[in-house]
CSV table of C-alpha atoms and ligand atoms in Angstrom, one decimal:
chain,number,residue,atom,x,y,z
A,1,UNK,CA,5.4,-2.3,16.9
A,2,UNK,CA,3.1,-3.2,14.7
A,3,UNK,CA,3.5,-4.0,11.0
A,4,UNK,CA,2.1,-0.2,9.7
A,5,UNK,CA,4.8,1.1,12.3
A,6,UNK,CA,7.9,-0.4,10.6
A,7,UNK,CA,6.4,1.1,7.3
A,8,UNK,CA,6.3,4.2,8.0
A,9,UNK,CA,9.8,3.6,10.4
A,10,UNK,CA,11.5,2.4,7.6
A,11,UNK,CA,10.4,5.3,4.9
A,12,UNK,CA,7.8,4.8,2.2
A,13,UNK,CA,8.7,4.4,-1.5
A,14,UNK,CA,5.9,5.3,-3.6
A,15,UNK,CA,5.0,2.9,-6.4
A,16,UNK,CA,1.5,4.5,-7.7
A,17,UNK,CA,2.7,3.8,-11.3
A,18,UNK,CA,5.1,1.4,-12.8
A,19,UNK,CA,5.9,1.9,-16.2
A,20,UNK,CA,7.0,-1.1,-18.9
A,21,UNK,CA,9.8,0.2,-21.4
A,22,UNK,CA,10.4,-2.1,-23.9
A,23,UNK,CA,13.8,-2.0,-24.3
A,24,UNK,CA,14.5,-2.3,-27.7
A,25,UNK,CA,12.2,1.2,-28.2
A,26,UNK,CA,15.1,3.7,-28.2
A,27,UNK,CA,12.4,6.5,-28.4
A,28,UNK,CA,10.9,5.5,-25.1
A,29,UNK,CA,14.3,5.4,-23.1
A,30,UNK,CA,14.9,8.5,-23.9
A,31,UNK,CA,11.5,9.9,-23.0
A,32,UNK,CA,10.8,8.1,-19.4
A,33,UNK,CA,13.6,10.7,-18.2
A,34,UNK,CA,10.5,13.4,-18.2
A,35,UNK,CA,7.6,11.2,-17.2
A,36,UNK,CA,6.2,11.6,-13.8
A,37,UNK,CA,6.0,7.9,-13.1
A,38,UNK,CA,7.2,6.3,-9.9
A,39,UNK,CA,9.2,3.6,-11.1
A,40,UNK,CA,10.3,2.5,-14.7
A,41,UNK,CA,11.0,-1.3,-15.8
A,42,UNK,CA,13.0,-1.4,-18.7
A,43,UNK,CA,11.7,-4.5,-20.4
A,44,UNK,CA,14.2,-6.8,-21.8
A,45,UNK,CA,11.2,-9.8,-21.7
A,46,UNK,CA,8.0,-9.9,-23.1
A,47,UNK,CA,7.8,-6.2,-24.9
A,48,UNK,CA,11.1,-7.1,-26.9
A,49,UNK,CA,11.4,-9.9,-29.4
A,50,UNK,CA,13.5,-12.7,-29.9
A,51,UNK,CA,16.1,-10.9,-32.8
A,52,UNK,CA,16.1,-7.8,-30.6
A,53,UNK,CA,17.0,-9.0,-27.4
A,54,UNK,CA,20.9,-8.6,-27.7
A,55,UNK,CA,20.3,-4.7,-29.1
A,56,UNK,CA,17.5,-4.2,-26.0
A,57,UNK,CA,20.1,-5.3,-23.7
A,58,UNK,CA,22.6,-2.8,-25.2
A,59,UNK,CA,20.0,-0.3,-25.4
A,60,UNK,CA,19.3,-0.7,-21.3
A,61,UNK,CA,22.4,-1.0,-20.0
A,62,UNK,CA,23.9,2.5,-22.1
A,63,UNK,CA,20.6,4.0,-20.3
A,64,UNK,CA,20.8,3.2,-16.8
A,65,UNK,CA,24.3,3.9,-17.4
A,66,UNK,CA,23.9,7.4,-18.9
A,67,UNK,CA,21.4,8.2,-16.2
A,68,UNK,CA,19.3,11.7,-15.3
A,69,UNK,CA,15.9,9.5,-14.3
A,70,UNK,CA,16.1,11.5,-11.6
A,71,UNK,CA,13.8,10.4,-8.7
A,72,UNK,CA,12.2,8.1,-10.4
A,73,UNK,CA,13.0,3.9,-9.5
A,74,UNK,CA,14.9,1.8,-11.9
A,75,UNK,CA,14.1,-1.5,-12.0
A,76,UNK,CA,15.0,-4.1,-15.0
A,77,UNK,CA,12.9,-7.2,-16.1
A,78,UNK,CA,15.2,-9.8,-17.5
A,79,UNK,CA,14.3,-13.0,-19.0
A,80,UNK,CA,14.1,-16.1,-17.0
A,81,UNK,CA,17.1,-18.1,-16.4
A,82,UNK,CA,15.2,-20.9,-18.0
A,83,UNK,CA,16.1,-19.0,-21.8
A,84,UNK,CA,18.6,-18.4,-24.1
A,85,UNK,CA,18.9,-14.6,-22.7
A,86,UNK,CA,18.2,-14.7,-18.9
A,87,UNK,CA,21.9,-15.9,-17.5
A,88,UNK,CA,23.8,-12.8,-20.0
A,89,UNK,CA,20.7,-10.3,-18.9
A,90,UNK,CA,21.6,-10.7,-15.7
A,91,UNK,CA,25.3,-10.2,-16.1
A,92,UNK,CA,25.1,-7.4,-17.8
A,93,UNK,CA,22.9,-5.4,-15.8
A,94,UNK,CA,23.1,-6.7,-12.1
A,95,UNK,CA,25.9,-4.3,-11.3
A,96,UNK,CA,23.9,-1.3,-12.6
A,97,UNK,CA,23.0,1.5,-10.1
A,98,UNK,CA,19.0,-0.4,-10.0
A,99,UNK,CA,16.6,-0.4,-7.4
A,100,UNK,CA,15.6,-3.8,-8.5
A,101,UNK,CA,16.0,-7.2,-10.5
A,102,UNK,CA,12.4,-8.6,-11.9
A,103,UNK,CA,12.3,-11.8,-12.8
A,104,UNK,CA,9.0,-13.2,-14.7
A,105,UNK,CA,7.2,-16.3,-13.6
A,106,UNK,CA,8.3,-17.1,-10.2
A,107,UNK,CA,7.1,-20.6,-9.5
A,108,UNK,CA,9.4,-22.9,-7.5
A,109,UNK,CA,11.9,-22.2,-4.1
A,110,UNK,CA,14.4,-24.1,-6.9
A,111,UNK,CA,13.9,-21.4,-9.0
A,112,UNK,CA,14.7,-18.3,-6.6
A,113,UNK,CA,17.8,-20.1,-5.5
A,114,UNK,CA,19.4,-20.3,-9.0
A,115,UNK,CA,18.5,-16.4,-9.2
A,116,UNK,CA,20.0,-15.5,-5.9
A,117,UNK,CA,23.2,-17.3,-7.3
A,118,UNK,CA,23.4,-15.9,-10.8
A,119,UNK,CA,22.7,-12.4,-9.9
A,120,UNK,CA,25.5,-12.5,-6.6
A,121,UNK,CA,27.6,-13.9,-8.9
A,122,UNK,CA,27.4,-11.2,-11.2
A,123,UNK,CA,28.4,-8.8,-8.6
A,124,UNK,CA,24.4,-7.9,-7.6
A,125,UNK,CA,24.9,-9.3,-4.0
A,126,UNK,CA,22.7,-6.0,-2.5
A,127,UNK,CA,20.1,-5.9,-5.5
A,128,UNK,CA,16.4,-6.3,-4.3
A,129,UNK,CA,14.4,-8.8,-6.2
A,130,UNK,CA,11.0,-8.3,-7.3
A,131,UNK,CA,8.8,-10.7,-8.7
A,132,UNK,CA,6.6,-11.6,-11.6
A,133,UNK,CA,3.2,-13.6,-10.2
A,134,UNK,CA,2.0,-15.0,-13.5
A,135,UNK,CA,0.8,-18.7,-13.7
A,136,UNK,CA,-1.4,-20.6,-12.2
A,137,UNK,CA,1.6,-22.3,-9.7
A,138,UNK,CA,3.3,-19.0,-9.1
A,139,UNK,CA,0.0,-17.6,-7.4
A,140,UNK,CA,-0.9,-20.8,-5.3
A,141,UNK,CA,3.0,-21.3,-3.9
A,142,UNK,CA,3.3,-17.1,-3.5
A,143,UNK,CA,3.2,-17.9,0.4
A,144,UNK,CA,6.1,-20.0,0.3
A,145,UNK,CA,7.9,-18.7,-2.6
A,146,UNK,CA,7.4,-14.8,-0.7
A,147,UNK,CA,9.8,-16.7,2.1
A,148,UNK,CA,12.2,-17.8,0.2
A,149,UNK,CA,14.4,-14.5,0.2
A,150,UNK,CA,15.0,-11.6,2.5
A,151,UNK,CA,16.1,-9.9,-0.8
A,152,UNK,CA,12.2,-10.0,-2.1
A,153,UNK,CA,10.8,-6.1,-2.3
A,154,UNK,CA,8.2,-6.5,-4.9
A,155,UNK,CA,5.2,-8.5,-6.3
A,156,UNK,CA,4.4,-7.7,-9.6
A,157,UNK,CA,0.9,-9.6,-10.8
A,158,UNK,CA,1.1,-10.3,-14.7
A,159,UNK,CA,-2.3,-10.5,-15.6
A,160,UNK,CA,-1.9,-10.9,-19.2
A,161,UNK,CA,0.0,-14.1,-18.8
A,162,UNK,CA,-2.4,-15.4,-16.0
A,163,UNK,CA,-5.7,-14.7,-17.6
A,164,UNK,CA,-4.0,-16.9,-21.3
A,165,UNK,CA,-2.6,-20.5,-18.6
A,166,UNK,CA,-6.1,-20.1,-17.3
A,167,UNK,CA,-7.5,-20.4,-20.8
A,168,UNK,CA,-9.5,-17.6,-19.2
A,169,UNK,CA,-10.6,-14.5,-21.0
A,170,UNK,CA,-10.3,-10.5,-20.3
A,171,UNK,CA,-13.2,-9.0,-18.9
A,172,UNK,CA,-13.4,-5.9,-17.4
A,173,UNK,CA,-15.0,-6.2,-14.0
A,174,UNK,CA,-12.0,-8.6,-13.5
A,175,UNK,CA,-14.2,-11.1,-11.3
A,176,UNK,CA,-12.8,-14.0,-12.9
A,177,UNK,CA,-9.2,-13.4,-11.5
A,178,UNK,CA,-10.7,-11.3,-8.5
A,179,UNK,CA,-9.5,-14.0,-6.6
A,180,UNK,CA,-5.7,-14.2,-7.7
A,181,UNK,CA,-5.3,-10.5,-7.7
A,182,UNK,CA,-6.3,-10.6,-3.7
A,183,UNK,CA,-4.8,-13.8,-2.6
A,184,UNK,CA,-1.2,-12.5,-3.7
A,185,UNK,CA,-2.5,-8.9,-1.9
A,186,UNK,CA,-3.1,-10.8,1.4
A,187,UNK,CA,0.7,-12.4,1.0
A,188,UNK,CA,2.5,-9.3,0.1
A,189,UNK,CA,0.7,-7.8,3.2
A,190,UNK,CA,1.6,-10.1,5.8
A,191,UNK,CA,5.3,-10.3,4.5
A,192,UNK,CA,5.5,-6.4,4.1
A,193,UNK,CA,5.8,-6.5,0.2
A,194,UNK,CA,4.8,-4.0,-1.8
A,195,UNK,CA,2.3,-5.3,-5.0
A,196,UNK,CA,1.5,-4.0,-8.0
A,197,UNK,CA,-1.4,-4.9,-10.4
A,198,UNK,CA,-0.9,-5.8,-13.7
A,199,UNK,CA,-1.1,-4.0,-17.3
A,200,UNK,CA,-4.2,-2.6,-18.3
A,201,UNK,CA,-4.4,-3.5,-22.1
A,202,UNK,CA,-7.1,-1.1,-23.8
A,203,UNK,CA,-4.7,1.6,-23.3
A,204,UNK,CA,-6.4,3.9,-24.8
A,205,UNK,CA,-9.7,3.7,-22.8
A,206,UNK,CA,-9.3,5.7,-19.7
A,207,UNK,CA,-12.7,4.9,-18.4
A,208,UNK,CA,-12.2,1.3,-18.0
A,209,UNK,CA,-8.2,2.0,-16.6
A,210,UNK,CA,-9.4,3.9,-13.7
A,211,UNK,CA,-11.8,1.5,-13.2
A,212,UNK,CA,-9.3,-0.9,-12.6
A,213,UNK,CA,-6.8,0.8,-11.0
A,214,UNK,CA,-9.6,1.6,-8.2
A,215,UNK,CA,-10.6,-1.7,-7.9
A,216,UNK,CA,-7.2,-3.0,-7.0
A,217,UNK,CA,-6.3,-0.5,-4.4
A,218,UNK,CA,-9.8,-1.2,-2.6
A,219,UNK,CA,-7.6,-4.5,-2.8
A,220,UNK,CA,-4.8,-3.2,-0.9
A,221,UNK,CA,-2.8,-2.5,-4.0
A,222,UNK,CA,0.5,-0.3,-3.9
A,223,UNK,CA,0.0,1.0,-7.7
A,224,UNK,CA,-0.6,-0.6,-11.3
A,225,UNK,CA,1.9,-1.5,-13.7
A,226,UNK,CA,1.5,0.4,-17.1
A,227,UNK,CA,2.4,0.0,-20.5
A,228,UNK,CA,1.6,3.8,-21.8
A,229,UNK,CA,2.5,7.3,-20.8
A,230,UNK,CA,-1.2,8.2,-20.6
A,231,UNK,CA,-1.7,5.7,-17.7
A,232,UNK,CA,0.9,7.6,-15.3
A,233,UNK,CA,-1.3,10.9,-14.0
A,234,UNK,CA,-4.3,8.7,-12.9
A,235,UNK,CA,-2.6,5.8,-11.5
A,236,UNK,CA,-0.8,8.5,-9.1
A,237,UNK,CA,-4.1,9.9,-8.9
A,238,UNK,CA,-6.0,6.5,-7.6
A,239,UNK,CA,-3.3,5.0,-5.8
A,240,UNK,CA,-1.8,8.4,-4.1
A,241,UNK,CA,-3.4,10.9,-1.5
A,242,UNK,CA,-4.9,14.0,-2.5
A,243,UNK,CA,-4.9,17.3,-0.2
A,244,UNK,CA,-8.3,16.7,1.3
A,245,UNK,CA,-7.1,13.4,2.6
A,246,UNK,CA,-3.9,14.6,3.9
A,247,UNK,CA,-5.4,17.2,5.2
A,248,UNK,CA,-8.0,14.5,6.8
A,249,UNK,CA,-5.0,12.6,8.2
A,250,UNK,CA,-3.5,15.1,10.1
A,251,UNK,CA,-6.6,16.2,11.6
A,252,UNK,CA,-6.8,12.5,12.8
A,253,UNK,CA,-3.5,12.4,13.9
A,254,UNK,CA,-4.5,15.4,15.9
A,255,UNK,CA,-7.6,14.3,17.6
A,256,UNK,CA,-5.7,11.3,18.6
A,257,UNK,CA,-2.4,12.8,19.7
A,258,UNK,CA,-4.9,15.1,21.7
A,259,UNK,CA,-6.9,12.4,23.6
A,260,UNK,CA,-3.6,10.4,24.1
A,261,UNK,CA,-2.2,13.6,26.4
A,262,UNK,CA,-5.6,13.6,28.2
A,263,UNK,CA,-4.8,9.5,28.9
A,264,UNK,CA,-7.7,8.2,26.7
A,265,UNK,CA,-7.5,5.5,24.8
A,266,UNK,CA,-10.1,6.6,21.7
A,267,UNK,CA,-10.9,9.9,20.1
A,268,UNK,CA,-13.8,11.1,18.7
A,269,UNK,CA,-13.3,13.6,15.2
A,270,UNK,CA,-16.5,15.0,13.7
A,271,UNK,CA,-18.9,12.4,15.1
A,272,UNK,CA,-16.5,9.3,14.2
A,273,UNK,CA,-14.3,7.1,16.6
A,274,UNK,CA,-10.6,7.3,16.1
A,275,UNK,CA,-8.8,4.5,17.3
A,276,UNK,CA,-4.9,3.2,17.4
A,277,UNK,CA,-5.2,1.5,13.8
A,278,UNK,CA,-6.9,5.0,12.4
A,279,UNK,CA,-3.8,6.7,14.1
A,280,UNK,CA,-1.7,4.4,12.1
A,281,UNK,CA,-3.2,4.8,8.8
A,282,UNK,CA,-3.0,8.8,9.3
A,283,UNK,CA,0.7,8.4,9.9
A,284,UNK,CA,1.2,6.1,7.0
A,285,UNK,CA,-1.1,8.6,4.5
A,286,UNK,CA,1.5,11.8,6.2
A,287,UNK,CA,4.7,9.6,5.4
A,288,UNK,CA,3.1,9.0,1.8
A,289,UNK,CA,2.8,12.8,1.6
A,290,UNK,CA,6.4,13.7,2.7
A,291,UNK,CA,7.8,11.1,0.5
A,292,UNK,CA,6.8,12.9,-2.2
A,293,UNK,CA,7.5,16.4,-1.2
A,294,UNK,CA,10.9,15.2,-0.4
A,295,UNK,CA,11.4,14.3,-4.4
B,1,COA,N1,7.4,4.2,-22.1
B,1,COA,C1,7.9,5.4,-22.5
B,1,COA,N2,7.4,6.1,-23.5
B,1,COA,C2,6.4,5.5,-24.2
B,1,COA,C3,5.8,4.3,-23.9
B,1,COA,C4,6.4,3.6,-22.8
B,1,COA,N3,5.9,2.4,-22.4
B,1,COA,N4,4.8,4.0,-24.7
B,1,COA,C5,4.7,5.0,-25.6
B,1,COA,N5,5.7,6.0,-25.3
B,1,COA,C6,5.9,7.3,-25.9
B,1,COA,C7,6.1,7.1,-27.4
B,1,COA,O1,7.5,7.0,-27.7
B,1,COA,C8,5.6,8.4,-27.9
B,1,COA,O2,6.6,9.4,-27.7
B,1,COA,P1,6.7,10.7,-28.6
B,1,COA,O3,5.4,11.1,-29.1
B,1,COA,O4,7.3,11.8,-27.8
B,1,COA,O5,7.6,10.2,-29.7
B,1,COA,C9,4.4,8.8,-27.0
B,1,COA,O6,4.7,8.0,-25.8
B,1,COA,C10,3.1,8.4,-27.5
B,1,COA,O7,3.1,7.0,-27.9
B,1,COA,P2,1.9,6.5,-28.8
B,1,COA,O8,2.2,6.8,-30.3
B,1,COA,O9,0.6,6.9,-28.3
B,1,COA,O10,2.1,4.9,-28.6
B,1,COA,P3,2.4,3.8,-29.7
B,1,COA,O11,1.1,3.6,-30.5
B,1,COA,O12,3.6,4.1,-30.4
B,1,COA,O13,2.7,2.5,-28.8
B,1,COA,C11,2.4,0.7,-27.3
B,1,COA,C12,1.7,1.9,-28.0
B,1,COA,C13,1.4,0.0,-26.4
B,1,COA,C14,2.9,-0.3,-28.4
B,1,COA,C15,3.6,1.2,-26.5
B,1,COA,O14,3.1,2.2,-25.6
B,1,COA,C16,4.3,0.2,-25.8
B,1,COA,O15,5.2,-0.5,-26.4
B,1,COA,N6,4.2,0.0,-24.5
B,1,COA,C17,4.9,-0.8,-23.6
B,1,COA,C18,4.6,-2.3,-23.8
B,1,COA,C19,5.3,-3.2,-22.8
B,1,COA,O16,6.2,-2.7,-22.2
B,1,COA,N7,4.9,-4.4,-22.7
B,1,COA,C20,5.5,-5.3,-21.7
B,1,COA,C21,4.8,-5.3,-20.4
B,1,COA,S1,3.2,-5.9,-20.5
B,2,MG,MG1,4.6,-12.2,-18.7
């Protein structure tokens, strides 16, 4: 079997857009129940500060609690264990019906072994972990650190974070951390993670999101983390399938299926050579699709 198999084996979740809700915005909570994202983070680190952190916490836990998200993934971002908050964020929410645990800057195996221990402890045993790549150690180690835990699901890249310990600055083509974004790509590929591409900041500049958001899925990117409601329709947009390539896939999947039952070991669709990894891809595109229907 090869790796696409046990993708589309196992089931896809989408993650085409991820938003950020700070947690301490009450307003926001309450509004991510009608959004058309894939996944929400309710932020309890970097989007809420220090004399709001206890009433965030609240704020999360009496949402995830209350409930009616619907299809949509639920994922909380606590503060490190290294603060004054991390070790109570985590007891508080790990026994929450979540999809996932995000912990920011992931940089040691020391580290993940803490996490693993405080969240068990507080009764999240079976919670996924996903975590935040976001300093200049956390995307050198990521091979290793990837390893660490079966219980990994998620890379999230933190952009903001890396570009300010690089004493870099923001540009928009993105070269200058061109080579973080698809170092951590190639790692969350060969250890079937899914990855997600940090916030776009201008958030009110469309042209230069989508921009971005196409250059990381010619990366291999699952979606883009977002920080407004605008962002959601053309991340699903870029990082989904539209009609003409589903439509594309099963005619693929056709050919192939087709010159399989005549014994051959290629196809040939509309002048173009279909082979066992195209056949693949189709199937993944057509398990995309269903996943959604299904919601
Ligand atoms: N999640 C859910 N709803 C959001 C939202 C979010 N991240 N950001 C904005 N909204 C809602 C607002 O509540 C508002 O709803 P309403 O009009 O129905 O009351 C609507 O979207 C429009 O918001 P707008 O007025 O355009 O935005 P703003 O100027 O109030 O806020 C930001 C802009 C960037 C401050 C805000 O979007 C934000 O806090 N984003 C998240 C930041 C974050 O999480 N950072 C950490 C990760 S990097
Ligand atoms: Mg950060």
């Amino acid at each position: 079997m090869t790796q696409s198999d046990d993708v589309v084996a196992a089931g896809i979740r989408p993650r085409r857009s991820v938003l950020y809700m700070p947690g301490a915005n009450a307003r926001a909570l309450e509004k991510a129940r009608e959004l058309s994202c894939d996944s929400i983070i309710f932020d309890l680190e970097d989007a809420v500060a220090a004399d709001a952190k206890d009433l965030a916490r609240d704020q999360v836990v009496a949402a995830v609690s209350r409930g009616g998200y619907g299809y949509r993934e639920l994922v909380v971002r606590v503060n490190g264990l290294d603060t004054p908050w991390g070790a109570d964020d985590v007891q508080a929410v790990a026994g929450l019906p979540l999809q996932g645990l995000l912990f920011p800057k992931v940089e040691t195996a020391a580290q993940i072994d803490h996490m693993l221990a405080v969240v068990d402890k507080a009764g999240g045993d079976r919670l996924p972990l996903w975590f935040m790549v976001e300093t200049p150690l956390g995307v050198l180690d990521i091979r290793d650190l990837a390893r660490r835990t079966s219980r990994l699901s998620c890379l999230v890249m933190g952009t903001s974070d890396l570009v300010k310990e690089l004493r870099a600055r923001h540009t928009e083509s993105r070269l200058n951390i061109a080579y973080a974004l698809q170092h951590c790509a190639l790692v969350a590929r060969a250890c079937a993670l899914d990855i997600l591409d940090g916030v776009h900041l201008d958030f009110r500049n469309q042209k230069s999101f989508r921009a971005a958001c196409e250059q990381a899925r010619a990366m291999g990117y699952d979606g883009k983390t977002l920080i407004h409601p605008t962002q959601i329709d053309p991340a699903n947009e870029v990082f989904g399938y539209d009609a003409e390539a589903v439509g594309q896939a099963r005619a693929v999947l056709a050919a192939w299926e087709a010159a399989q039952a005549e014994g051959k070991g290629v196809a040939v669709l509309d002048g173009k050579l279909i082979e066992n990894l195209h056949a693949a891809e189709a199937q993944r595109t057509l398990a995309f699709a269903e996943a959604l229907s299904e919601r």
